[in-house]
PDB file of C-alpha atoms in Angstrom:
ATOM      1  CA  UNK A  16      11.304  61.727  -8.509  1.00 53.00           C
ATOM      2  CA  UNK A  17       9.569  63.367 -10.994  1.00 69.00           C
ATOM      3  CA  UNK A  18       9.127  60.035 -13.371  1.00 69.00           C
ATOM      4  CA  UNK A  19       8.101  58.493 -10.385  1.00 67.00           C
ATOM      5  CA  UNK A  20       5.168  61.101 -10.222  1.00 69.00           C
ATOM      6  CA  UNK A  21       4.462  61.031 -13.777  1.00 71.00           C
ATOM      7  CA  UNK A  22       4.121  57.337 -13.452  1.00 74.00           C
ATOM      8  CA  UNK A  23       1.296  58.322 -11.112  1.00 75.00           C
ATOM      9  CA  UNK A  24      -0.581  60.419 -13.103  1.00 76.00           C
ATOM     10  CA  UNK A  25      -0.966  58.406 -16.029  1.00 75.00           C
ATOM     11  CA  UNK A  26      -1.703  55.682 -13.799  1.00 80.00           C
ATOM     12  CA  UNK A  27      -4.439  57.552 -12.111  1.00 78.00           C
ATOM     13  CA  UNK A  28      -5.523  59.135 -15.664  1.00 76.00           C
ATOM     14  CA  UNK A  29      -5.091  55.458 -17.513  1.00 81.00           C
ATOM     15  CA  UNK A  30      -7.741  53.950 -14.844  1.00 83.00           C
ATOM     16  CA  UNK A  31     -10.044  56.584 -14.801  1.00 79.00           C
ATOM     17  CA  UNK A  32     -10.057  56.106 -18.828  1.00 77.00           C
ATOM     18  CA  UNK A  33     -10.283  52.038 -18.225  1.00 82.00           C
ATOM     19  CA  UNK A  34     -13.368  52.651 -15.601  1.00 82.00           C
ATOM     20  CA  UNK A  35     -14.582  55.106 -17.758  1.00 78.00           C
ATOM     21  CA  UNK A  36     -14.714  52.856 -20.702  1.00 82.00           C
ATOM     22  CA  UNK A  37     -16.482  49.812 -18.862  1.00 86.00           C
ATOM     23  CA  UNK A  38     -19.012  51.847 -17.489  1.00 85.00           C
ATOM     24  CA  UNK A  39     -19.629  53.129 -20.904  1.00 86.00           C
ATOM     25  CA  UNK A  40     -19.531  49.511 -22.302  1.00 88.00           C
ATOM     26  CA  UNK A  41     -22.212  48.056 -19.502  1.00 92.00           C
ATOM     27  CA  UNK A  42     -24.628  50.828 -20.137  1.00 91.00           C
ATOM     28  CA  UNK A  43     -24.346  50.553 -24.104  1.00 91.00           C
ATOM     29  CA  UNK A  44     -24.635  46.473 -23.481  1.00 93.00           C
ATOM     30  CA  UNK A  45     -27.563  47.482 -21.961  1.00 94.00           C
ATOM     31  CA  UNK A  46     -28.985  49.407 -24.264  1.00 95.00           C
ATOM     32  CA  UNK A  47     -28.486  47.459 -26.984  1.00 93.00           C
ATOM     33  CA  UNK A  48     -29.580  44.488 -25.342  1.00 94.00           C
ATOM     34  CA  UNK A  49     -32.098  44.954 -23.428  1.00 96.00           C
ATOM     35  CA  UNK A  50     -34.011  48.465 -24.030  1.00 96.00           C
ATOM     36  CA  UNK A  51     -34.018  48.179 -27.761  1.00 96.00           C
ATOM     37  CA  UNK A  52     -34.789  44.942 -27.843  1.00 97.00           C
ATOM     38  CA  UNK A  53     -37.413  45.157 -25.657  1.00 97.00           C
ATOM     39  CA  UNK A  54     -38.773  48.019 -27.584  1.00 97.00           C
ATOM     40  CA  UNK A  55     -38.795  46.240 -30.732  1.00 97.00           C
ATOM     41  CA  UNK A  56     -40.389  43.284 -29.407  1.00 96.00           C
ATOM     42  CA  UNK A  57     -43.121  45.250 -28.083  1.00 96.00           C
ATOM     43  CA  UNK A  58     -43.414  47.078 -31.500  1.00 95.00           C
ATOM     44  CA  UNK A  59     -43.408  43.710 -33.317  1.00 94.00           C
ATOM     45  CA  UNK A  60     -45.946  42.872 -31.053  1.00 92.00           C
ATOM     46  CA  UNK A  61     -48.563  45.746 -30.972  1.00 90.00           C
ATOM     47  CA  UNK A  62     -47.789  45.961 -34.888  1.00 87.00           C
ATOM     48  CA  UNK A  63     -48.902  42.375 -35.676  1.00 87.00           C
ATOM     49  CA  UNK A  64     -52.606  43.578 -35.123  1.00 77.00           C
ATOM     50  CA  UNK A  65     -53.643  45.286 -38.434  1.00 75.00           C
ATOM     51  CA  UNK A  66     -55.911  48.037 -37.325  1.00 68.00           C
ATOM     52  CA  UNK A  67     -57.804  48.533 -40.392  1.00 71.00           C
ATOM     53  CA  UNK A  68     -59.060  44.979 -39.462  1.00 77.00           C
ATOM     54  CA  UNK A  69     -60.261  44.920 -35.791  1.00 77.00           C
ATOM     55  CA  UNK A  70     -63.651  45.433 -35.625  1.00 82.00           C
ATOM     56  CA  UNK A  71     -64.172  45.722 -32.158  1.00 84.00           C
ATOM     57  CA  UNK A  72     -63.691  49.416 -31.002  1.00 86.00           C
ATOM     58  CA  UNK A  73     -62.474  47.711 -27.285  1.00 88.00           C
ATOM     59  CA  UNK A  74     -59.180  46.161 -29.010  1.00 84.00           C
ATOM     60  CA  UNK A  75     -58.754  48.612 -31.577  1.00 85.00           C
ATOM     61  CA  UNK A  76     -58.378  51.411 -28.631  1.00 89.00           C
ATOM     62  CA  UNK A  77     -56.192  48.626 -26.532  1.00 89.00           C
ATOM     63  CA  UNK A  78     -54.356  48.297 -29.653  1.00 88.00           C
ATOM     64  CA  UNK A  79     -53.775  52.462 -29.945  1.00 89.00           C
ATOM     65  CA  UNK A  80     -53.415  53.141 -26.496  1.00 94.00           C
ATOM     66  CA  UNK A  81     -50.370  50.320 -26.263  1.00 94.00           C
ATOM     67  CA  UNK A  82     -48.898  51.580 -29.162  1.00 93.00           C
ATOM     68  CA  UNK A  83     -48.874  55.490 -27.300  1.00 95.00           C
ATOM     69  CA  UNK A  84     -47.692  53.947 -24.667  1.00 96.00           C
ATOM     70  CA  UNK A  85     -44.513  52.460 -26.721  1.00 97.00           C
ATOM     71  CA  UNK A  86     -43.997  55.760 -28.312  1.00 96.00           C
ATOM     72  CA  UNK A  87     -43.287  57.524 -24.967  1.00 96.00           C
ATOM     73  CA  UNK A  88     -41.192  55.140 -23.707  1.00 97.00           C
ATOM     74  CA  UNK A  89     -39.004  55.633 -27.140  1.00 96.00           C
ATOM     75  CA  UNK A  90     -39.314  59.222 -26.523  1.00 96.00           C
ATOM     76  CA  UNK A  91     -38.228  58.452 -23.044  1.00 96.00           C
ATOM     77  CA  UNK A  92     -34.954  56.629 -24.211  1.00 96.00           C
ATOM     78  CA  UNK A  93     -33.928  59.250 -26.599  1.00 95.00           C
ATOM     79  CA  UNK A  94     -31.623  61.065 -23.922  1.00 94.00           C
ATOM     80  CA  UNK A  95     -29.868  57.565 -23.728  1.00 93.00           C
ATOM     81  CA  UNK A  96     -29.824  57.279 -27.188  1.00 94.00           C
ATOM     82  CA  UNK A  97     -28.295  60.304 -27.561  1.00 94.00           C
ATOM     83  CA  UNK A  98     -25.955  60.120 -24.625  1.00 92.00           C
ATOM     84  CA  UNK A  99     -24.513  56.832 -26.015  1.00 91.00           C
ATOM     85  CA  UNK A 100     -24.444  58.578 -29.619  1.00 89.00           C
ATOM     86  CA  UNK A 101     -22.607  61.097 -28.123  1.00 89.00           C
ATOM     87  CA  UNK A 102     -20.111  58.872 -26.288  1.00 87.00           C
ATOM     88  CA  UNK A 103     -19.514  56.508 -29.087  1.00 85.00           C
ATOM     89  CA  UNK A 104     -18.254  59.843 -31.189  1.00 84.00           C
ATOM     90  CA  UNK A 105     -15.760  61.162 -28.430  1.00 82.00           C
ATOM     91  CA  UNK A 106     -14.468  57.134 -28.026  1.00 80.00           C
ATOM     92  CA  UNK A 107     -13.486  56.525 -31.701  1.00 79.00           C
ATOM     93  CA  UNK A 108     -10.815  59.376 -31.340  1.00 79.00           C
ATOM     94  CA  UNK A 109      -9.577  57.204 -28.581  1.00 76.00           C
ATOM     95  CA  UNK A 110      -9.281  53.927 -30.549  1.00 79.00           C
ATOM     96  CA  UNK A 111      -6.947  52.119 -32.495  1.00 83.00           C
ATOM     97  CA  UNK A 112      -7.737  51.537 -36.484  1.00 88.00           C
ATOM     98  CA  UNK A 113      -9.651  48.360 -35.778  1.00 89.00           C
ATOM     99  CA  UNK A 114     -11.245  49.972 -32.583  1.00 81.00           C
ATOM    100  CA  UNK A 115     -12.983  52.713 -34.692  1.00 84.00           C
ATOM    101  CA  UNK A 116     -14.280  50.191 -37.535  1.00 89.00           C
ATOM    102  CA  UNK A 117     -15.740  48.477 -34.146  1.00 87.00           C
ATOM    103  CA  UNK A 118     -17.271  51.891 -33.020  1.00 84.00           C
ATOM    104  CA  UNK A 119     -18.381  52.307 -36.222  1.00 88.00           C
ATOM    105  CA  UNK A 120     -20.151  48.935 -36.848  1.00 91.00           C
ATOM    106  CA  UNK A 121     -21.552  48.940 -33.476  1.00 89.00           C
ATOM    107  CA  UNK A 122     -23.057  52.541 -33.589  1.00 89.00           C
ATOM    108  CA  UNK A 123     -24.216  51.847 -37.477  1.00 93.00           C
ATOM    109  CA  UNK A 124     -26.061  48.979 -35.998  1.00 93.00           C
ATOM    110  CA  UNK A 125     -27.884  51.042 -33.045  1.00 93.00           C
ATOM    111  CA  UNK A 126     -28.965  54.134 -35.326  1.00 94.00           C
ATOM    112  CA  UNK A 127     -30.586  51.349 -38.045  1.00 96.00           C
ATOM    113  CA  UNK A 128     -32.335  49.568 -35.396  1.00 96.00           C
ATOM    114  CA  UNK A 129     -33.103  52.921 -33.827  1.00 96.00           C
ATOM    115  CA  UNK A 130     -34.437  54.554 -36.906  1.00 96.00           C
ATOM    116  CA  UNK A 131     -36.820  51.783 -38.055  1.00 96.00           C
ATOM    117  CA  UNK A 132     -38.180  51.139 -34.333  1.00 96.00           C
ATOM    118  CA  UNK A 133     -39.099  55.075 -34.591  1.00 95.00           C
ATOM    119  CA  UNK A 134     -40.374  54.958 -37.914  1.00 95.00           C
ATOM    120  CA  UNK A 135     -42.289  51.621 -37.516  1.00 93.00           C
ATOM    121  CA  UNK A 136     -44.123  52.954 -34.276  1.00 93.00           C
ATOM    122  CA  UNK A 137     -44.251  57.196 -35.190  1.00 91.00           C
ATOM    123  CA  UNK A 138     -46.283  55.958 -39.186  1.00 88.00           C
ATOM    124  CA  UNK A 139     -49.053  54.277 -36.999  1.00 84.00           C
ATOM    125  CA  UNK A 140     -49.258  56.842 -33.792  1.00 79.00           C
TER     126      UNK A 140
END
């Protein structure tokens, strides 16, 4: 009876830990895939125009306004960022050898596309 019961709870405490993980997957898919991306393109983008040489003041405050526009919405995602920075910490205790090099890759990757997507767009604000 009281295997039978511990079965339970570590079945109930296994699939929270599964759902847990998948949710955490999806929104870090997300993130990686869609938000930063999009955020880079749009960086790429506004960045193309060189400033110094637009001579009409119309497109050179189009230009400035887009790219305060883009920094907000990176200040916006920060919270994610962080969140997912935050999860990806607590997971690698969690994972097997080759699950924390994964972790490790993965979150390397984010933070350098991260960091150069703020410092690209926070040098020209």
């Amino acid at each position: 009876l009281d295997i039978g019961k511990k079965s339970d709870d570590l079945t109930g405490k296994y699939e929270k830990q599964y759902t847990s993980w998948l949710t955490f997957e999806s929104e870090f898919n997300t993130f990686r895939d869609q938000i930063i991306r999009d955020l880079e393109q749009r960086a790429n983008s506004i960045l193309s125009n060189d400033v110094n040489k637009i001579f009409n003041i119309n497109k050179m405050t189009a230009v400035l306004n887009e790219l305060k526009i883009l920094d907000d919405d990176i200040r916006h995602q920060t919270s994610n960022y962080n969140h997912l920075h935050k999860q990806l910490i607590e997971l690698r205790q969690y994972s097997s050898t080759d699950g924390q090099r994964s972790i490790h890759n993965e979150q390397a990757s984010i933070e350098t596309r991260w960091n150069q997507l703020n410092k690209q767009v926070s040098d020209k604000v």
